[in-house]
Short mmCIF file of C-alpha atoms and ligand atoms in Angstrom, two decimals:
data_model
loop_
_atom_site.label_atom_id
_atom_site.label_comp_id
_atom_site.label_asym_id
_atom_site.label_seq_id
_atom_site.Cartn_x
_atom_site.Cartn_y
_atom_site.Cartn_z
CA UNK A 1 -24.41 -7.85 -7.68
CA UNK A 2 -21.30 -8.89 -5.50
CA UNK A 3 -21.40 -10.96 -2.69
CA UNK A 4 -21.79 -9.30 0.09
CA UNK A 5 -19.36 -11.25 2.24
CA UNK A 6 -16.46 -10.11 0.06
CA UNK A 7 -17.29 -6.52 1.04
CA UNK A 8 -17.01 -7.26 4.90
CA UNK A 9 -16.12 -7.04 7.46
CA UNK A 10 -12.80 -5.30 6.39
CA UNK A 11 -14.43 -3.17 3.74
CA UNK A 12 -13.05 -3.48 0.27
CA UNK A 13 -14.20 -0.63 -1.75
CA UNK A 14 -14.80 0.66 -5.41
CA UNK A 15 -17.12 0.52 -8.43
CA UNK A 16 -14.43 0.57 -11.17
CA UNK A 17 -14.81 -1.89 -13.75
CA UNK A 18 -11.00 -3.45 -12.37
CA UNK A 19 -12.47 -3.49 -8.82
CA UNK A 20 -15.75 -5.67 -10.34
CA UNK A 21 -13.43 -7.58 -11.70
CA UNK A 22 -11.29 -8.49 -9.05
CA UNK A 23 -14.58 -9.31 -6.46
CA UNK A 24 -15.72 -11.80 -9.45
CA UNK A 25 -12.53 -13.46 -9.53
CA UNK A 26 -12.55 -13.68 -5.41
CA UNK A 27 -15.87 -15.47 -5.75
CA UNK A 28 -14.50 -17.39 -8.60
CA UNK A 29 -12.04 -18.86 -6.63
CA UNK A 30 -14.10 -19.60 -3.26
CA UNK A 31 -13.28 -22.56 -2.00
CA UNK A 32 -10.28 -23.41 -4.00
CA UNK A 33 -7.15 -24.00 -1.77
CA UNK A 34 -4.82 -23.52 -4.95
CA UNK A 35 -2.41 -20.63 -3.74
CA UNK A 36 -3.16 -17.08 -4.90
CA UNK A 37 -0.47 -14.93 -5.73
CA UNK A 38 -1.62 -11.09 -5.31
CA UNK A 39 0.71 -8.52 -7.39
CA UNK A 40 0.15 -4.71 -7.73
CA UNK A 41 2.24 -1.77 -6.29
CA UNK A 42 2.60 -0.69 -2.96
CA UNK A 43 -0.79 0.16 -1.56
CA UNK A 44 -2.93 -0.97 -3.94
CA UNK A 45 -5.00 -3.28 -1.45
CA UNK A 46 -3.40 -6.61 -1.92
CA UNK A 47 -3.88 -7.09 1.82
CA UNK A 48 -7.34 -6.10 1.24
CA UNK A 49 -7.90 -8.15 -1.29
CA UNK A 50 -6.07 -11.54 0.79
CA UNK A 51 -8.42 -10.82 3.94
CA UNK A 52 -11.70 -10.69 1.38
CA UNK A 53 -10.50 -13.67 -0.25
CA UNK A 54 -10.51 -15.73 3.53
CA UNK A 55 -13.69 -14.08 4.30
CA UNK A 56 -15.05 -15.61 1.22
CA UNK A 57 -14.50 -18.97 2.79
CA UNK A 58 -14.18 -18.12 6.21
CA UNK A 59 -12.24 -21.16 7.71
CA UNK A 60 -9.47 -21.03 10.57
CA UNK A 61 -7.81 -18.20 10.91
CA UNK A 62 -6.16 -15.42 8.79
CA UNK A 63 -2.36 -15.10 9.78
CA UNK A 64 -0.05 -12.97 8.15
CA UNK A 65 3.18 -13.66 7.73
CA UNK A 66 5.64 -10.84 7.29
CA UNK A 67 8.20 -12.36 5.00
CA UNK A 68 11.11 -9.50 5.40
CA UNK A 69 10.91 -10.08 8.88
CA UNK A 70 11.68 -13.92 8.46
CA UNK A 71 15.49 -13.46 8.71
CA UNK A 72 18.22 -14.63 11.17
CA UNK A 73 18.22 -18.20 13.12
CA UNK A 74 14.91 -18.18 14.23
CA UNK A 75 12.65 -17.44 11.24
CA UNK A 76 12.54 -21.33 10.55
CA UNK A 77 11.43 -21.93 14.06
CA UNK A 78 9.03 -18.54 13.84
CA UNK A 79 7.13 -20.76 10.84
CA UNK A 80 7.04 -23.94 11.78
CA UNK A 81 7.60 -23.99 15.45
CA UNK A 82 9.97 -25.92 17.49
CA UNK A 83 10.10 -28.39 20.40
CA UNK A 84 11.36 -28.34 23.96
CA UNK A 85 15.04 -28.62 23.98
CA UNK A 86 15.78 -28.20 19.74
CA UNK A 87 18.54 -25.27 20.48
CA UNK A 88 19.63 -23.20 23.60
CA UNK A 89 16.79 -21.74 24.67
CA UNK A 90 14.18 -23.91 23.51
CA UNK A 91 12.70 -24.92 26.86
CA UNK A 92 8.88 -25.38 25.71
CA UNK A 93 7.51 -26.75 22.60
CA UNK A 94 6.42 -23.55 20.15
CA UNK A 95 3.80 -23.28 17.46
CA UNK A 96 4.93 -21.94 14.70
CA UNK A 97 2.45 -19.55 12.56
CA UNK A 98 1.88 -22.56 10.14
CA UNK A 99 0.34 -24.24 12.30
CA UNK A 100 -1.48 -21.68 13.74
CA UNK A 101 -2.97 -20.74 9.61
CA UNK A 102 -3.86 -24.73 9.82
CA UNK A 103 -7.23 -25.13 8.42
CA UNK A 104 -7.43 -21.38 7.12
CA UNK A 105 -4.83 -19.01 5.30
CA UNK A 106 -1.51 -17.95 5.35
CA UNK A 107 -0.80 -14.66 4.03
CA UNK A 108 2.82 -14.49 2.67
CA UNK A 109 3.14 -10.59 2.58
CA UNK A 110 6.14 -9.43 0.25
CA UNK A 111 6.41 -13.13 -0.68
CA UNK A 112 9.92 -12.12 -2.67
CA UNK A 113 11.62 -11.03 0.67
CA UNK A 114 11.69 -14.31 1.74
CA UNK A 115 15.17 -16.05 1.97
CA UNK A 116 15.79 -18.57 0.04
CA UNK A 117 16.75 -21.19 2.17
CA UNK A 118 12.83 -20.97 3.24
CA UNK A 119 11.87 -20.59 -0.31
CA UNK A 120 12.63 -24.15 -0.41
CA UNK A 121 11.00 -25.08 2.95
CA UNK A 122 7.81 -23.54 1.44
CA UNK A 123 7.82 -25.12 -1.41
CA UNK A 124 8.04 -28.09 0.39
CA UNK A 125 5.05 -27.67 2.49
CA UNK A 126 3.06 -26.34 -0.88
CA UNK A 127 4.09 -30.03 -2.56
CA UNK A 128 3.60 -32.25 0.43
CA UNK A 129 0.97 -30.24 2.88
CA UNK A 130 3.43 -31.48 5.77
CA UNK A 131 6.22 -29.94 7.81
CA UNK A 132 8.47 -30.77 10.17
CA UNK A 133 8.87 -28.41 13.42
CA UNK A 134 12.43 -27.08 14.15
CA UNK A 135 13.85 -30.41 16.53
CA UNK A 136 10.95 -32.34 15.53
CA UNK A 137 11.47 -36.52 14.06
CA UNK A 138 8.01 -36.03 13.10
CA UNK A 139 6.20 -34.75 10.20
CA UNK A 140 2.68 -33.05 10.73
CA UNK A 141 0.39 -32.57 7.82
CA UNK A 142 -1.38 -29.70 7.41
CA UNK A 143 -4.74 -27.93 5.15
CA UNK A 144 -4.15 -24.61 4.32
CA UNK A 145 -4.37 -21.82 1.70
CA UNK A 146 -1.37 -20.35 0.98
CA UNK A 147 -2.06 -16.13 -0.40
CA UNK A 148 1.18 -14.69 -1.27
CA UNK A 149 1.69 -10.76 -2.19
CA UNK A 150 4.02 -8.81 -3.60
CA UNK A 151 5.05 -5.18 -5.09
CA UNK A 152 8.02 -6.74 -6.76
CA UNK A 153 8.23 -8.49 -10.64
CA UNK A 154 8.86 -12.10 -9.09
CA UNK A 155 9.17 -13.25 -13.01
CA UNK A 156 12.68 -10.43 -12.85
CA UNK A 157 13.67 -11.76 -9.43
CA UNK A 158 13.70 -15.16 -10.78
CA UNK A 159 15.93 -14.48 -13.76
CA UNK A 160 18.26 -12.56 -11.21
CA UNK A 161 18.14 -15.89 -9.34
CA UNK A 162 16.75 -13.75 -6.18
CA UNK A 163 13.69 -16.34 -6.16
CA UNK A 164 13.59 -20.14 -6.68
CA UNK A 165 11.67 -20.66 -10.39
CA UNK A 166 9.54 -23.62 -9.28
CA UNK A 167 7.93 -22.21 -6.53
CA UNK A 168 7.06 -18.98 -8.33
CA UNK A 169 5.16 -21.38 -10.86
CA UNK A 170 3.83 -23.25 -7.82
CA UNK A 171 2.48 -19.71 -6.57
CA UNK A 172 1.56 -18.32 -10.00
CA UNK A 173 -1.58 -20.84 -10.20
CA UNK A 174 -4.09 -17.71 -9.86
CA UNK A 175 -2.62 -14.41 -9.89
CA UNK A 176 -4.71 -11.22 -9.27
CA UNK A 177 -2.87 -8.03 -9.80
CA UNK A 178 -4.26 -5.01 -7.76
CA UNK A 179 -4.17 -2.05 -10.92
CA UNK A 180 -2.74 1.25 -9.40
CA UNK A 181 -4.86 3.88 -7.88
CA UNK A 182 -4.30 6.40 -10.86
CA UNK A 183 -5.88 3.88 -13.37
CA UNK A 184 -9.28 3.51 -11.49
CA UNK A 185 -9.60 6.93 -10.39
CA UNK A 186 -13.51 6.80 -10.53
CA UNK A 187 -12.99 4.53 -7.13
CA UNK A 188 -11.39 7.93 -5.57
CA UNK A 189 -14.82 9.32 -4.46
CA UNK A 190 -16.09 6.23 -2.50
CA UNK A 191 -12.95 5.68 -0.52
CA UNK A 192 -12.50 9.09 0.18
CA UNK A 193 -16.10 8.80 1.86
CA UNK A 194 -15.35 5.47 3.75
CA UNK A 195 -12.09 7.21 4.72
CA UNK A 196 -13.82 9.96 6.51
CA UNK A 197 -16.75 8.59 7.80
CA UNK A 198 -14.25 7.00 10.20
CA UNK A 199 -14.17 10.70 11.63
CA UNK A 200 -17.36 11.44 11.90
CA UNK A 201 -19.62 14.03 10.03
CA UNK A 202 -16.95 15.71 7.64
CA UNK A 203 -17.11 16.46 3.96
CA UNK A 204 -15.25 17.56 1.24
CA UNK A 205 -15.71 20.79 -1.37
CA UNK A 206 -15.71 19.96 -5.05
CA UNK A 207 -12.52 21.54 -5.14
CA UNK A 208 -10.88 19.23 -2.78
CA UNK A 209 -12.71 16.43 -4.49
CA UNK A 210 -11.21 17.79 -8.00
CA UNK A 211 -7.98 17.63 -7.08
CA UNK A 212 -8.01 14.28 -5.31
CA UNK A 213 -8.72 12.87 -8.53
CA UNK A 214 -6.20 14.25 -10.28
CA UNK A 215 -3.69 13.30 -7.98
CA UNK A 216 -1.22 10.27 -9.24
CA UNK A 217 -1.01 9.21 -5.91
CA UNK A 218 2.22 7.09 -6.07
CA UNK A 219 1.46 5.50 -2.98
CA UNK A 220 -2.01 4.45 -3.89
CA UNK A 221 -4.66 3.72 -1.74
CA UNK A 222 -2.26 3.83 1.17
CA UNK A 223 -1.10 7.51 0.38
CA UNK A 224 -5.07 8.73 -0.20
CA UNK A 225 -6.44 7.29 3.27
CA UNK A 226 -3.14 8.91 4.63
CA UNK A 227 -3.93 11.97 3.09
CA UNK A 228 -7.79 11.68 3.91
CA UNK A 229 -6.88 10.98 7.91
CA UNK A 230 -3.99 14.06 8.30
CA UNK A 231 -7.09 16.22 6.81
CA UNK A 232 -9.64 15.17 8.90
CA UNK A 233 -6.70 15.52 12.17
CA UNK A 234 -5.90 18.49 11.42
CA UNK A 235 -9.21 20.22 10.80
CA UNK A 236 -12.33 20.65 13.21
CA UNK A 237 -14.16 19.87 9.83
CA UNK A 238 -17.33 19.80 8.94
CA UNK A 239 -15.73 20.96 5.25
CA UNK A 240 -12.80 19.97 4.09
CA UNK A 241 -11.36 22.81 1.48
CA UNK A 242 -8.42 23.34 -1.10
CA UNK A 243 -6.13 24.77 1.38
CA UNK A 244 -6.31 21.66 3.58
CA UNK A 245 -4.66 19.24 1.18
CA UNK A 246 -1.07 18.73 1.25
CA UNK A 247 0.32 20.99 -1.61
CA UNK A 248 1.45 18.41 -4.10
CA UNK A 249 -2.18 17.45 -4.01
CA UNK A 250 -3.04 21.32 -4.57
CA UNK A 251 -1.10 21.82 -7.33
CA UNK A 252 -2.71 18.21 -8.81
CA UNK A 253 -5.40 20.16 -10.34
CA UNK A 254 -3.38 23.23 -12.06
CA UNK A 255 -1.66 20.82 -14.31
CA UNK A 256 -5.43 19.86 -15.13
CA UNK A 257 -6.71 20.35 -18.17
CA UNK A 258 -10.32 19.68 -17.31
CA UNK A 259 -12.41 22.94 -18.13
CA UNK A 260 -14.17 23.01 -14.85
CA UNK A 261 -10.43 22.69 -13.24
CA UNK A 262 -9.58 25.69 -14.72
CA UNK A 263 -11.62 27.66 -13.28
CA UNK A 264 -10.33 27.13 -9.85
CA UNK A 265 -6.54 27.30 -11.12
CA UNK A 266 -7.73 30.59 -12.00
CA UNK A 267 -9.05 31.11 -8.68
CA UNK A 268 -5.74 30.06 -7.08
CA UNK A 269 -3.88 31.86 -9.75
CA UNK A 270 -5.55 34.55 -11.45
CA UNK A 271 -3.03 34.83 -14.37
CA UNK A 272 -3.27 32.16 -16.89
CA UNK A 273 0.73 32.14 -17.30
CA UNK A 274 2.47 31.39 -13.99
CA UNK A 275 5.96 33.45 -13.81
CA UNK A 276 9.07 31.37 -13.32
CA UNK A 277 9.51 32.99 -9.85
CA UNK A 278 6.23 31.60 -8.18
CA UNK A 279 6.82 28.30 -10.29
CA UNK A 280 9.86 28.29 -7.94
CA UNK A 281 8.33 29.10 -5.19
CA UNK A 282 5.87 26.10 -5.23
CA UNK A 283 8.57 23.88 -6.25
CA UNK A 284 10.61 24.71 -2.80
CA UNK A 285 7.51 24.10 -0.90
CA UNK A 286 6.57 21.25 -2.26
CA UNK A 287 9.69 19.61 -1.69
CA UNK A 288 9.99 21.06 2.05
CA UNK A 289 6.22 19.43 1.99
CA UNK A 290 7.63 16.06 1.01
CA UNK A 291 11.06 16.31 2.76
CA UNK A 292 9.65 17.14 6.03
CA UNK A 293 11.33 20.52 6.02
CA UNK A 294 14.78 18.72 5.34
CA UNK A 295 16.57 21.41 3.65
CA UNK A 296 19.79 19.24 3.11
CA UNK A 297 18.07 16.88 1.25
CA UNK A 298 15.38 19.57 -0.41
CA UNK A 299 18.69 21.48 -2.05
CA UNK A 300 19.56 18.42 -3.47
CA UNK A 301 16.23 16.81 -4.59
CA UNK A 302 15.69 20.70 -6.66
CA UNK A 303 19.16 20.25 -7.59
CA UNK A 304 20.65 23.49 -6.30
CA UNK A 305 23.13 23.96 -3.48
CA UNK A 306 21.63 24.52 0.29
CA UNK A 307 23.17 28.15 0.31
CA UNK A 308 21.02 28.94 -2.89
CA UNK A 309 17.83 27.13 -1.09
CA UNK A 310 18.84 29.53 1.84
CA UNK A 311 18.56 32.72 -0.10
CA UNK A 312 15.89 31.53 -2.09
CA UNK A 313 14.00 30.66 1.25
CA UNK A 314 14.86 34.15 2.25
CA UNK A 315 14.03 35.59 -0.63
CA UNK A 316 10.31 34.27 -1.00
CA UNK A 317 9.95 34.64 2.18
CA UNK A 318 9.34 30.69 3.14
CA UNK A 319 10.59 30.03 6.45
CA UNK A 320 9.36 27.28 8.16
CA UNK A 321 6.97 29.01 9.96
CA UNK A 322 5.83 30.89 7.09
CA UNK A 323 5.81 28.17 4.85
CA UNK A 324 2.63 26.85 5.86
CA UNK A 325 1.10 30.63 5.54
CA UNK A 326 2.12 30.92 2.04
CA UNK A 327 0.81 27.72 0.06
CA UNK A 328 -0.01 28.94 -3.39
CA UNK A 329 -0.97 32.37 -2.14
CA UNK A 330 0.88 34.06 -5.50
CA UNK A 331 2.59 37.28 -4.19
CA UNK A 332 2.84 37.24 -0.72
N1 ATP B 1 -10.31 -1.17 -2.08
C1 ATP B 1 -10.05 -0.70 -0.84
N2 ATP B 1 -11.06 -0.40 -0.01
C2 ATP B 1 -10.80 0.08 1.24
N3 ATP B 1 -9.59 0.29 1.74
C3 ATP B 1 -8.54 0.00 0.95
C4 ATP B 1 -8.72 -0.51 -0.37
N4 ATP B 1 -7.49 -0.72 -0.91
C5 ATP B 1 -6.61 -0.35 0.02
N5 ATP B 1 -7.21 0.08 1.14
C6 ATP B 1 -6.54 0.59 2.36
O1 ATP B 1 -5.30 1.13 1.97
C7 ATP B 1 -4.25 0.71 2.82
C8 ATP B 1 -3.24 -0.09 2.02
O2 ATP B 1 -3.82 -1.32 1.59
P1 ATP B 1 -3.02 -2.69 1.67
O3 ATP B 1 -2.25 -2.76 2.94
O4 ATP B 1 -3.97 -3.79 1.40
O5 ATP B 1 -2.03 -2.47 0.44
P2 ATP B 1 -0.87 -3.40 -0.07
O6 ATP B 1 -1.07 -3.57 -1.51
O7 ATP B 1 -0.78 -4.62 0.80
O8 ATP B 1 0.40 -2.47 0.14
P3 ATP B 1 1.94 -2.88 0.44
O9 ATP B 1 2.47 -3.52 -0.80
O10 ATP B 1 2.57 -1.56 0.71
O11 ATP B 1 1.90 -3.80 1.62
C9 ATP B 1 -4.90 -0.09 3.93
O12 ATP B 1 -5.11 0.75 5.03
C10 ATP B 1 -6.22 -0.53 3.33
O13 ATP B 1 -7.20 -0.66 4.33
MG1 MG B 2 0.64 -5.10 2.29
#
């Protein structure tokens, strides 16, 4: 079975064969301080995945390091610190987060944000383990891991000359990529359980269950807990049911094709054909779902001009305040 450390205390969850696979390789790779570069889309757990992999080896400390924020004249200082007097301003000596990771792991989040200027500057401290503080004559040597993530195709950014080719190799040592939510969708169930029981006793219907796994969820992992948490907010629980997901979620399950699933399409829509009109219906509210109720933007996402969205809102009745009454209620 996996080790149990990997699981804790940050909870990494799922039973899908990818999932097993990516707790093997995190045990694989232990002690290793090679750098580990963590790919996948946006919310697949790549953070996750960088916190299990220092709790595997617990040394130092975990510090992540936001590189889109590491812009303007002081990112260099913000890494590797500074000492009294380097610029205006600098009136006490500074640690930098380097040397705050020293001995543990630095997690490079959205490693192909960072400028390139400190590409090089990282590279350097990958090839030598030693840095020099903003000001500093001196060098200081440093142990640490170096975890770097990213949603983007660093191989693409390097032909676009966006990121520096040897430090991508330097990073590419071990890379784990984090497969998207919709390819493991057998993990749905368990997360959707350690999602709630952050709320106490609540529980979902097979419905709701049905159509959270047939949900792409774009956003991944990220867009399920947010889902889970709104539900579980906005609902004195103890069930969760259909008409409690957002409606893109809802409709998940009509484009089904399980049998089972078709059963409660059939339930929400008692006709096996759906006429054009409540087709259009559901596509307006979806997209005042996912707009916030931006109509501007809504007329332009359905590709029709905001006076047509006005009738059309008129017409089926969808007001804002009714919108929320009429989710997938056909004919009201
Ligand atoms: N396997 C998992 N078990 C438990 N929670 C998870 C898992 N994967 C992701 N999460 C949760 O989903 C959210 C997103 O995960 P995380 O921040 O690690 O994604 P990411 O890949 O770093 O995304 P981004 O590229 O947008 O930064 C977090 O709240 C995290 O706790
Ligand atoms: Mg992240």
């Amino acid at each position: 079975m996996h080790n149990a450390r990997v699981d804790s205390p940050h909870g990494f969850v799922g039973q899908s064969p990818q999932i097993r696979s990516i707790r093997r390789q995190i045990e694989k790779i232990g002690t290793s301080l090679s750098p580990v570069l963590l790919l996948g889309e946006s919310g697949t757990g790549k953070e996750v995945v960088a916190r299990s992999l220092h709790n595997a080896n617990p040394r130092g400390a975990f510090i992540p390091i936001d590189c889109g924020s590491l812009v303007g004249p002081l990112m260099e200082s913000e890494l590797f610190g500074h000492v009294r007097g380097a610029f205006t301003g600098a009136t006490e000596n500074k640690r930098g987060l380097i040397e705050l990771a020293n001995q543990g792991t630095a997690f490079f989040d959205e490693i192909g944000d960072l400028p390139l200027d400190m590409q090089v500057k990282l590279l350097r401290l990958l090839q030598e383990r030693e840095y020099r503080p903003v000001g500093s004559l001196h060098r200081q040597k440093v142990e640490i891991r170096v975890i770097a993530a990213t949603h983007r195709d660093l191989a693409r950014e390097v032909e676009r000359g966006t990121f520096r080719q040897d430090l991508f190799y330097r990073l590419n040592v071990i890379a784990l990529r984090m497969p998207p939510l919709r390819e493991r969708r057998e993990d749905i169930p368990q997360l959707v359980e350690r999602f709630l029981s952050r709320f106490g006793t609540y529980s979902v219907s097979p419905e709701v269950m049905d159509a959270l796994m047939h949900y792409t969820w774009p956003g991944n992992v990220r867009e399920l807990q947010n889902c889970v948490d709104r539900m579980a907010a906005m609902n004195p629980g103890p069930e969760l049911h259909i008409e409690d997901l957002p409606s893109a979620v809802q409709t998940a399950v009509l484009h089904s094709a399980t049998p089972g699933l078709a059963a409660l399409a059939n339930a929400l829509e008692p006709r096996r054909i759906v006429p054009l009109d409540e087709l259009e219906r559901r596509a307006i509210i979806d997209c005042l779902e996912y707009t916030h109720g931006d109509r501007g933007m809504s007329a332009s996402l359905l590709g029709i001009g905001r006076t047509t969205l006005y009738r059309k809102l008129k017409a089926y009745n969808l007001d804002i305040e009714a919108r929320d009454r009429c989710h997938l209620q056909p004919g009201s």
